[in-house]
Coordinates of C-alpha atoms and ligand atoms in Angstrom, one line a residue:
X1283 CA -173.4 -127.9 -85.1
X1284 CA -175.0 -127.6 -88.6
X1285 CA -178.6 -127.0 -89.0
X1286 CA -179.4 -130.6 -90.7
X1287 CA -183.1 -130.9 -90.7
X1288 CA -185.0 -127.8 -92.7
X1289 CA -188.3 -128.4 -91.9
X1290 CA -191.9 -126.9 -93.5
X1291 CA -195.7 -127.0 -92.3
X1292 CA -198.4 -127.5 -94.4
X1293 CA -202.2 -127.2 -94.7
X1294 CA -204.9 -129.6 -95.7
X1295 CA -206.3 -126.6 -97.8
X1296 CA -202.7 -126.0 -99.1
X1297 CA -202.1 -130.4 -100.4
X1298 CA -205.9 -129.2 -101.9
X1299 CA -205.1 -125.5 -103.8
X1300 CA -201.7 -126.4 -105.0
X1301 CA -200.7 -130.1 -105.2
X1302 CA -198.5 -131.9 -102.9
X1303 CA -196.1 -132.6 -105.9
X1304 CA -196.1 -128.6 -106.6
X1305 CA -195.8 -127.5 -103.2
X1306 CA -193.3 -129.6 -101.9
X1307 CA -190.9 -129.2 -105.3
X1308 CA -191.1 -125.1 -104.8
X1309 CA -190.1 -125.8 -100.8
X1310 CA -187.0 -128.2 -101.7
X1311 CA -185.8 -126.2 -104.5
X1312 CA -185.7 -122.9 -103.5
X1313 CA -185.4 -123.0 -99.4
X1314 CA -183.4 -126.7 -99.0
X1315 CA -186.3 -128.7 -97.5
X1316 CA -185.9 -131.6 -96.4
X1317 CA -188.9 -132.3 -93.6
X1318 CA -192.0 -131.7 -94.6
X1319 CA -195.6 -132.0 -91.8
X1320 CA -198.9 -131.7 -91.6
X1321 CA -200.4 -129.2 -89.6
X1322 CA -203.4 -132.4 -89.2
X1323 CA -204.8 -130.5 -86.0
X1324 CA -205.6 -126.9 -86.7
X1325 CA -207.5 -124.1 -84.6
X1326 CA -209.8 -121.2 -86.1
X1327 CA -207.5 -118.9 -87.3
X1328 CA -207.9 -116.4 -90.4
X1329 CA -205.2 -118.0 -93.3
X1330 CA -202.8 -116.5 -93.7
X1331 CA -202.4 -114.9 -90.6
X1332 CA -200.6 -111.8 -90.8
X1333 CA -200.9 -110.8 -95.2
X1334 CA -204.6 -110.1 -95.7
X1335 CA -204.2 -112.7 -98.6
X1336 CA -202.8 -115.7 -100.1
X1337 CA -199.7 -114.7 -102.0
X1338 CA -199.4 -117.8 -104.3
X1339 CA -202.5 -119.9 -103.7
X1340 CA -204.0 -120.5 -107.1
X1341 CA -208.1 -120.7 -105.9
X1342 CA -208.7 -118.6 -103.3
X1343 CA -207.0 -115.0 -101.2
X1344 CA -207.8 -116.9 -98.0
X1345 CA -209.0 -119.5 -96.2
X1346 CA -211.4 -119.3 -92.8
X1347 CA -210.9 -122.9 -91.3
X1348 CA -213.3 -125.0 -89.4
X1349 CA -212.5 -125.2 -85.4
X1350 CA -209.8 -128.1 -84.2
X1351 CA -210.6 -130.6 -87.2
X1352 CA -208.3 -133.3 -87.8
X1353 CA -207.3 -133.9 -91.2
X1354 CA -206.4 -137.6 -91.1
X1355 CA -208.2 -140.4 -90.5
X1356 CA -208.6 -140.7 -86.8
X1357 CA -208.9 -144.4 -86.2
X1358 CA -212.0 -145.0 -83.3
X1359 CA -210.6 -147.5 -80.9
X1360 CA -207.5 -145.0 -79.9
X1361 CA -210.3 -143.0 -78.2
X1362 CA -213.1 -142.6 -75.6
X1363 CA -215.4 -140.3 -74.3
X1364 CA -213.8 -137.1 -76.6
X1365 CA -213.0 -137.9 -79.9
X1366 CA -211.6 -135.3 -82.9
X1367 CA -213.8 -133.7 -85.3
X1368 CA -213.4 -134.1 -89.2
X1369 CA -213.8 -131.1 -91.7
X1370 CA -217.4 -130.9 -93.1
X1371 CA -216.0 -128.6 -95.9
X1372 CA -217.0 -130.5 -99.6
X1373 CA -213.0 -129.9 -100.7
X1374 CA -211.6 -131.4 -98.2
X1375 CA -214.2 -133.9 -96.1
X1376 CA -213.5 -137.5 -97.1
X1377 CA -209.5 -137.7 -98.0
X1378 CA -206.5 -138.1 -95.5
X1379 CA -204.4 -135.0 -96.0
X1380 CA -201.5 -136.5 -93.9
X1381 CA -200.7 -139.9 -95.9
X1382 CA -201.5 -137.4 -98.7
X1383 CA -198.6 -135.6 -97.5
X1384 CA -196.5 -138.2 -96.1
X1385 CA -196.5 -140.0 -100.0
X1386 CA -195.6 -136.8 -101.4
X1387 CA -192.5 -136.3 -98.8
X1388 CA -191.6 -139.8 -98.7
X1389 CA -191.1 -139.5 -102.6
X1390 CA -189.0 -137.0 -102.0
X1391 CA -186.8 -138.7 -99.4
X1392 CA -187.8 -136.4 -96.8
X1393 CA -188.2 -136.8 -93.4
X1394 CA -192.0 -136.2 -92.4
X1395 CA -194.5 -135.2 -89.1
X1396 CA -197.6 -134.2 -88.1
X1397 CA -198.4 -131.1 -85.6
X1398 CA -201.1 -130.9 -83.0
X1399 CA -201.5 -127.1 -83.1
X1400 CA -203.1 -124.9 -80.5
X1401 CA -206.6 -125.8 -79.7
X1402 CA -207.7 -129.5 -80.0
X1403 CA -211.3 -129.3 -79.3
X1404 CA -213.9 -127.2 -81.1
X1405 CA -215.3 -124.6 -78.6
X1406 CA -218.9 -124.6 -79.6
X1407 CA -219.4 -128.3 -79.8
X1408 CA -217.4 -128.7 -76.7
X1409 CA -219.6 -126.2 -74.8
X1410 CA -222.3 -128.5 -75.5
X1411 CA -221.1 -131.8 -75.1
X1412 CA -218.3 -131.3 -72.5
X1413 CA -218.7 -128.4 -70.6
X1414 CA -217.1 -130.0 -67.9
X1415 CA -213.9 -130.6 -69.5
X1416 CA -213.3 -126.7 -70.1
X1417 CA -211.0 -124.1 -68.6
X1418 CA -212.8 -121.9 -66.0
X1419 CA -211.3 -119.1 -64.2
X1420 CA -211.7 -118.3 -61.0
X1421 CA -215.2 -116.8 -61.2
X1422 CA -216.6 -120.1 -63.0
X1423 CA -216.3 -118.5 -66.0
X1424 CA -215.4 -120.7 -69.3
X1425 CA -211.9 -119.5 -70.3
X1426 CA -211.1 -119.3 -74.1
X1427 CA -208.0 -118.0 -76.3
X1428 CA -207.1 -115.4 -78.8
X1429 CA -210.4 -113.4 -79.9
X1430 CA -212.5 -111.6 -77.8
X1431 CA -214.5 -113.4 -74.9
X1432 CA -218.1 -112.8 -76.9
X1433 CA -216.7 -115.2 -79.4
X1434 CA -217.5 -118.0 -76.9
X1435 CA -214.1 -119.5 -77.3
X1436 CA -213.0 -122.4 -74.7
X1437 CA -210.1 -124.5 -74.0
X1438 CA -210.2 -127.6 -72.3
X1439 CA -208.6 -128.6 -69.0
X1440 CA -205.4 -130.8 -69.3
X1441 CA -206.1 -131.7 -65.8
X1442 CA -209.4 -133.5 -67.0
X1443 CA -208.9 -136.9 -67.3
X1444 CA -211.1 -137.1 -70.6
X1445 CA -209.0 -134.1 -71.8
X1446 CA -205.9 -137.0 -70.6
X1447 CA -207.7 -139.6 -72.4
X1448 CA -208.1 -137.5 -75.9
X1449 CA -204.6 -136.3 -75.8
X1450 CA -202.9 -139.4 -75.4
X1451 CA -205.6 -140.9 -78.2
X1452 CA -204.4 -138.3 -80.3
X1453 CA -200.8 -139.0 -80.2
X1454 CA -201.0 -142.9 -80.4
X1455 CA -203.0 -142.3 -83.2
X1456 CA -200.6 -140.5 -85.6
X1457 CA -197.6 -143.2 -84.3
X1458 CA -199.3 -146.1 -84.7
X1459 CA -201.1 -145.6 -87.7
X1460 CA -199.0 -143.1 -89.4
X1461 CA -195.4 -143.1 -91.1
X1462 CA -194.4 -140.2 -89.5
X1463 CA -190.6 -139.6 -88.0
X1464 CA -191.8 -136.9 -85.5
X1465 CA -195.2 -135.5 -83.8
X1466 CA -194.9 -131.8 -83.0
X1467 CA -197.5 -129.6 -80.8
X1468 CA -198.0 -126.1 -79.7
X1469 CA -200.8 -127.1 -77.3
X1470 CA -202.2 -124.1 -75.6
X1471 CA -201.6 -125.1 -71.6
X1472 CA -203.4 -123.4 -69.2
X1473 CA -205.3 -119.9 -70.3
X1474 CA -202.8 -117.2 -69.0
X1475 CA -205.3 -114.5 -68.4
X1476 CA -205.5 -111.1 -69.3
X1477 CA -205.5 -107.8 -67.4
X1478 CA -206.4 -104.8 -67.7
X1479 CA -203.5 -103.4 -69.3
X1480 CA -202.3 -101.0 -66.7
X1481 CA -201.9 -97.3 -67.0
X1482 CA -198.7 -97.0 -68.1
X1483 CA -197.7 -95.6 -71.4
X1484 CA -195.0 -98.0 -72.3
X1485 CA -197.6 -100.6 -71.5
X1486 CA -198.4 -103.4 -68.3
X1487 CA -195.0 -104.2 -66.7
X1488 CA -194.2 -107.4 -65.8
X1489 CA -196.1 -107.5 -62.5
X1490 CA -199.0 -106.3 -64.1
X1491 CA -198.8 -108.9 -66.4
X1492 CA -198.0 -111.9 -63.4
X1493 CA -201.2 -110.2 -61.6
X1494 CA -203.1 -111.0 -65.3
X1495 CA -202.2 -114.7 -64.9
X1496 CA -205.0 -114.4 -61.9
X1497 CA -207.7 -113.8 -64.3
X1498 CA -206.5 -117.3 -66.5
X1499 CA -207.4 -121.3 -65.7
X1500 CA -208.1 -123.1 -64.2
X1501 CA -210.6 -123.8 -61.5
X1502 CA -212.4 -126.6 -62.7
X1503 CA -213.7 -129.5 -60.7
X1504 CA -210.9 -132.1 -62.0
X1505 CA -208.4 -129.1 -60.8
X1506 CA -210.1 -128.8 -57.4
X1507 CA -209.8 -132.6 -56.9
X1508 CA -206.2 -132.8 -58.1
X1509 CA -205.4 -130.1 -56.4
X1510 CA -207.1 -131.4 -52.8
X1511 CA -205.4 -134.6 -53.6
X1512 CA -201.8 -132.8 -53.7
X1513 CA -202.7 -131.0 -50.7
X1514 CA -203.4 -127.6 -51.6
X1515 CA -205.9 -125.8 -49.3
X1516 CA -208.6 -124.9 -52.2
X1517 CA -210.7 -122.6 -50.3
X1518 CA -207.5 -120.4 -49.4
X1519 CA -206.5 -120.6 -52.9
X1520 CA -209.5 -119.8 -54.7
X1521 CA -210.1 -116.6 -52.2
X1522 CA -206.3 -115.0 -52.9
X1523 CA -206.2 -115.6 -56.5
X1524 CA -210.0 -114.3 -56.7
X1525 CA -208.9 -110.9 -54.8
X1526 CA -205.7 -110.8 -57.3
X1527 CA -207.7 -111.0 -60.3
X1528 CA -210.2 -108.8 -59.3
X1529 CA -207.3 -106.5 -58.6
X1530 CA -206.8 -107.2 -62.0
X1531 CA -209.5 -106.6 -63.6
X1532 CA -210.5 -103.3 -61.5
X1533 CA -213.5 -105.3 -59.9
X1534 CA -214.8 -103.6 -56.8
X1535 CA -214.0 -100.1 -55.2
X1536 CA -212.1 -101.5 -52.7
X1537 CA -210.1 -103.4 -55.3
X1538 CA -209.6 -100.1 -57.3
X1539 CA -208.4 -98.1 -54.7
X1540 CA -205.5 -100.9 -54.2
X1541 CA -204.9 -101.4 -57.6
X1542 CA -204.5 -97.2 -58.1
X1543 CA -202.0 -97.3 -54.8
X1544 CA -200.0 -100.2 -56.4
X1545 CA -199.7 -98.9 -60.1
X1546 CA -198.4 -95.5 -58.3
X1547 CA -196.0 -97.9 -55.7
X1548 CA -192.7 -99.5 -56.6
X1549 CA -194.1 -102.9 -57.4
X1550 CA -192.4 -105.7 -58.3
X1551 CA -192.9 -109.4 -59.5
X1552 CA -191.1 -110.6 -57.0
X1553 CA -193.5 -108.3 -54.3
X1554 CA -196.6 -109.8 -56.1
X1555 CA -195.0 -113.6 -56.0
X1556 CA -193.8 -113.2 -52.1
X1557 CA -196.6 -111.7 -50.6
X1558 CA -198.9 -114.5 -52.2
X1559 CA -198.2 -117.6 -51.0
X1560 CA -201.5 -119.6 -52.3
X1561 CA -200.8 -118.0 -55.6
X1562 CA -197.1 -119.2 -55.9
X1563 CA -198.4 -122.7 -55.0
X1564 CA -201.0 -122.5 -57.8
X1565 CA -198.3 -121.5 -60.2
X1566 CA -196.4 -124.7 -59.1
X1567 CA -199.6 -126.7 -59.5
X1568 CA -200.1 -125.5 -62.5
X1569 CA -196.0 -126.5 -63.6
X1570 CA -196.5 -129.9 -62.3
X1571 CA -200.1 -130.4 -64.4
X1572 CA -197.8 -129.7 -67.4
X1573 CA -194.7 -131.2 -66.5
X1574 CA -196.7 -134.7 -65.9
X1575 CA -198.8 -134.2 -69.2
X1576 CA -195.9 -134.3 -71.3
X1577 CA -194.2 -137.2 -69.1
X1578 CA -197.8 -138.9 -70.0
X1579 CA -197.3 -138.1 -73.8
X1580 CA -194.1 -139.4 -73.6
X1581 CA -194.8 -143.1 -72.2
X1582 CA -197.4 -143.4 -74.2
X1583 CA -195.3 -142.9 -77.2
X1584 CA -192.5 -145.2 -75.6
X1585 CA -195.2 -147.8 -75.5
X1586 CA -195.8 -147.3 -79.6
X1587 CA -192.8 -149.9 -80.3
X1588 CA -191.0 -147.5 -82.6
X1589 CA -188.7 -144.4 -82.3
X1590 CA -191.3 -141.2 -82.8
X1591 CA -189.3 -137.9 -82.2
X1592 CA -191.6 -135.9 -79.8
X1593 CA -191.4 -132.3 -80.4
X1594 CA -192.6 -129.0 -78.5
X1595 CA -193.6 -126.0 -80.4
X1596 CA -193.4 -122.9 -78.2
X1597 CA -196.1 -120.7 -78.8
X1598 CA -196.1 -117.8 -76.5
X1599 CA -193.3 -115.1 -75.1
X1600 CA -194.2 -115.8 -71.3
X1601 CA -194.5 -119.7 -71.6
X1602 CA -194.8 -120.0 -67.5
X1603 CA -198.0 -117.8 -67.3
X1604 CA -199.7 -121.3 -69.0
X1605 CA -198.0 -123.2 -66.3
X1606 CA -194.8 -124.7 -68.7
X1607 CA -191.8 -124.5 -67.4
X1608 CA -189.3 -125.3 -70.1
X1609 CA -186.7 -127.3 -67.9
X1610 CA -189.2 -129.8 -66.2
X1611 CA -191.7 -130.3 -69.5
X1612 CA -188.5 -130.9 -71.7
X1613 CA -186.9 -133.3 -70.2
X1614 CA -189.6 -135.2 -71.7
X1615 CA -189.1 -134.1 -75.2
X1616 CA -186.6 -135.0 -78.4
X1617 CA -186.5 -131.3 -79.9
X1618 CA -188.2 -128.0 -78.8
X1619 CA -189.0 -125.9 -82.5
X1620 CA -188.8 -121.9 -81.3
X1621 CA -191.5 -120.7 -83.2
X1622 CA -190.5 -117.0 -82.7
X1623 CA -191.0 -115.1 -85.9
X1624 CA -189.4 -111.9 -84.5
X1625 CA -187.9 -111.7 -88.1
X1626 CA -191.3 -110.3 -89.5
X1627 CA -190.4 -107.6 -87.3
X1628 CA -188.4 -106.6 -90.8
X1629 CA -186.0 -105.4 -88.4
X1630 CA -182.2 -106.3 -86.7
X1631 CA -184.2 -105.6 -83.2
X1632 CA -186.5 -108.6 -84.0
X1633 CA -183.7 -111.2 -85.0
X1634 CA -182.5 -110.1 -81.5
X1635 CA -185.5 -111.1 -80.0
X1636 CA -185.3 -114.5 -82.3
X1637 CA -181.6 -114.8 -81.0
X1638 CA -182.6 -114.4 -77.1
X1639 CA -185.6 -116.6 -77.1
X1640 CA -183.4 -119.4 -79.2
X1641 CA -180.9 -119.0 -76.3
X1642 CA -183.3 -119.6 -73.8
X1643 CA -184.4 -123.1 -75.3
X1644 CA -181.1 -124.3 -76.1
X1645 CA -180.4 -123.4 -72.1
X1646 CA -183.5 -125.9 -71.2
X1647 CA -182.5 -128.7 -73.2
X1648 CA -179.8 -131.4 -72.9
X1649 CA -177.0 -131.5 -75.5
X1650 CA -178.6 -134.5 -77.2
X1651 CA -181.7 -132.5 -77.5
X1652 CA -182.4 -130.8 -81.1
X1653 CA -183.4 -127.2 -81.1
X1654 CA -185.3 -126.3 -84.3
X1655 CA -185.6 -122.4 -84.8
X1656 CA -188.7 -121.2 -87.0
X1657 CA -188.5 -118.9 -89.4
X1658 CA -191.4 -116.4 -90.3
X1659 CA -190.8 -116.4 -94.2
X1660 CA -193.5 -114.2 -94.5
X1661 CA -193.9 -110.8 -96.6
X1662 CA -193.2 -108.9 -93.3
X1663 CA -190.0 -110.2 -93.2
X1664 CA -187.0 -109.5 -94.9
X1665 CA -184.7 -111.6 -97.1
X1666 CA -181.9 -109.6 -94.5
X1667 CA -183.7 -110.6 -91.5
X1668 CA -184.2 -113.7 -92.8
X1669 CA -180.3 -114.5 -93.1
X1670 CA -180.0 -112.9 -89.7
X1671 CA -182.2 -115.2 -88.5
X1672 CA -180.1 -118.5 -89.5
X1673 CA -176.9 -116.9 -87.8
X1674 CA -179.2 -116.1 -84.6
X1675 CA -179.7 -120.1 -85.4
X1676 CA -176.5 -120.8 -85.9
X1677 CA -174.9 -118.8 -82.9
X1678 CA -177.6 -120.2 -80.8
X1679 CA -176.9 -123.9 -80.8
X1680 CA -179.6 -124.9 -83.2
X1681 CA -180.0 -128.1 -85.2
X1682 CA -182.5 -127.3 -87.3
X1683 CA -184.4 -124.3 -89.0
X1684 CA -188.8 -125.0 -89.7
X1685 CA -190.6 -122.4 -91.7
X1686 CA -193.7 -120.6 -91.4
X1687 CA -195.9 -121.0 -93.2
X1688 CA -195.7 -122.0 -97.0
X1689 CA -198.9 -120.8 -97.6
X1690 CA -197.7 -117.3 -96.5
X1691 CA -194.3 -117.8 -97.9
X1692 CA -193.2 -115.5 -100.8
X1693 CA -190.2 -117.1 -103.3
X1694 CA -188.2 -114.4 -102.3
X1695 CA -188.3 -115.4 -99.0
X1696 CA -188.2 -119.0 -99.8
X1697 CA -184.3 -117.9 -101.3
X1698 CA -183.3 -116.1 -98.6
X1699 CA -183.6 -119.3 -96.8
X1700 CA -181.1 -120.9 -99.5
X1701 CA -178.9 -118.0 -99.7
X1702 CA -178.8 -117.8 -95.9
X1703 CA -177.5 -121.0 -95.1
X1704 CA -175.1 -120.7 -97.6
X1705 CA -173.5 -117.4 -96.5
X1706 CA -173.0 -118.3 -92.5
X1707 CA -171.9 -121.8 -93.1
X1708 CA -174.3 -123.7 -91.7
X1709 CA -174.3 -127.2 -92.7
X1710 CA -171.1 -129.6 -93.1
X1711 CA -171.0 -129.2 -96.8
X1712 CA -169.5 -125.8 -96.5
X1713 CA -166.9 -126.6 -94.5
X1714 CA -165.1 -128.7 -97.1
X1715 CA -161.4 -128.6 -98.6
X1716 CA -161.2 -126.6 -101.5
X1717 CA -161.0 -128.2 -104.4
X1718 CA -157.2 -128.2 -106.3
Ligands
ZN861 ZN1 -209.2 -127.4 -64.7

């Protein structure tokens, strides 16, 4: 199948430094882009993320954004008790970045989105004004993602039905208000703990890394209750999965001594899974809690009264230890974008991990469903890896190619994208009669 749709994010900060016209002419002309969205939801993350700075951003080296701000105009009545934060920054405070972006792409012809990203709420403010709404693990504390836990990061619970309630505002939003062809997320599900690490030198094996899913979310009161209501026995639960992440974390003598015996044993996942029964019916709890948020996404989009193309972002290598299971959540969604960038790796290794995870998707859709592979165009990649990584696309099944990020993106990258598509074939206009 060719790869039709050659899609690119963009920042609020990026439509500010550069110009929509600007950016948007240097992505069509050099890489074949022909979908452009807004990243409208973004977390707290260093820009750009892996370069120490900017390599083409005319005002600044980099950017520190604000925590989960919304850069559109979110319209009030689409939500209730939690509602999205705005940027408070001077530049970009007071203008909608996505019809900003969506006029530029439209211009063009393009097809255009907006993404959710990873964290939708900011942490401090939510501590505050929700604390019931967050994550806890299974020792009441408040669970949080990517730094360390002294940064007082939190996620909310997707069980919580005010956590519901803001998600499905979010995405009505953007469909009814916006011109946009497709609404793409990489929601952080449920926190997937983290262990100690084990003592081996190659790093945790896999068990070690199931038994770290002990340590993640979520025990919170809407959990409890849903969980009660499904039948689960939450005392029983709560007491296994507290001695498992204990385990863990090396909490207790007793638990030492256990976890020393089994990191000298012959343990396996399938041990760890067998022996446990309450913690294999958590696991499941925690599948269905995803599975039914993105059938709730779904009909609420299906109630919009025009086509919007849903679209899943993957966003970690172990997708179950947050509770998604790819074959139940995506029967719910149009296309699933692989946001591997293995090809930063600079190596053939990484466009084989690129290559196995793409296969993985494709396996979890339907034939009518689009699979999207992201491509890290990025100084740690390589224009060669790059290319590799279209025919890992291209081998794969894949519909589509979506690059991150522009603002990281070097020109030579940006080519290799061009260059790649041309040498393995993959759209219809290379396979044409020559002419005579
Ligand atoms: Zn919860």
């Amino acid at each position: 199948m060719p790869l039709n749709e050659i899609a690119a994010s963009l920042y609020a900060w990026d439509l500010a430094d550069e110009g929509v016209d600007h950016a948007l002419d240097v992505l069509a002309s050099r890489a074949e882009v022909n979908s452009a969205y807004l990243v409208g939801m973004m977390h707290k993350e260093k820009r750009p993320l892996h370069a120490r700075h900017y390599p083409h951003n005319p005002v600044r080296r980099y950017y520190l954004p604000e925590d989960s701000r919304a850069y559109w105009k979110p319209a009030a009545d689409r939500y209730g008790r939690i509602k999205p934060l705005t940027s408070d920054r001077d530049f970009l405070a007071g203008t909608d970045w996505l019809q900003v972006l969506i006029d530029g792409a439209r211009a063009r012809g393009m097809r255009t989105g907006c993404e959710i990203s990873h964290t939708i709420i900011d942490a401090q403010y939510a501590r505050a004004h929700y604390p019931d709404a967050l994550q806890r693990d299974v020792f009441g504390n408040i669970v949080g993602a990517f730094e360390a836990v002294e940064a007082q990061r939190a996620l909310p619970c997707l069980n919580h039905p005010d956590v519901r309630d803001y998600i499905i505002g979010l995405f009505t939003d953007l469909a009814i208000n916006y011109d946009v062809d497709y609404l793409q997320t990489c929601l952080v599900m449920f926190g997937a703990g983290r262990g100690d690490g084990g003592t081996h030198s190659a790093g945790p094996t896999d068990w070690q890394h199931l038994l770290g899913v002990a340590t993640g979310g979520c025990f919170c009161d809407a959990c409890r209750e849903k969980a009660t209501a499904e039948g689960l026995d939450w005392a029983e639960l709560t007491d296994e999965i507290g001695h498992l992440a204990r385990l863990s974390k090396r909490i207790g003598l007793a638990e030492l001594h256990e976890r020393q015996l089994l990191d000298e044993a012959n343990y396996s996942e399938s041990s760890l899974l067998i022996e446990n029964d309450a913690f294999m019916s958590w696991l499941q709890f925690r599948k269905r809690s995803i599975t039914g948020l993105f059938a709730d996404v779904r009909q609420a989009l299906d109630g919009v009264g025009r086509p919007i193309e849903l679209r899943y972002n993957t966003y970690m290598a172990a997708p179950e230890r947050a509770g998604l299971d790819f074959r139940s959540a995506f029967r719910h969604v149009d296309s699933v974008r692989e946001s591997d960038y293995s090809d930063q790796l600079g190596t053939a290794e990484g466009v084989a991990i690129k290559r196995a995870k793409l296969m993985k998707v494709r396996r979890a859709l339907n034939d009518d469903q689009l699979l999207i592979a992201a491509l890290g165009v990025r100084p740690n990649a390589t224009p060669e890896t790059l290319r590799g990584s279209i025919k890992a696309a291209v081998d794969a099944g894949a519909d589509g190619l979506s690059l991150g990020h522009y603002d990281g993106a070097t020109m030579e990258r940006l080519d290799a994208v061009r260059i790649g598509l041309r040498e393995h074939e993959a759209q219809e206009r290379f396979w044409q009669p020559l002419e005579s």
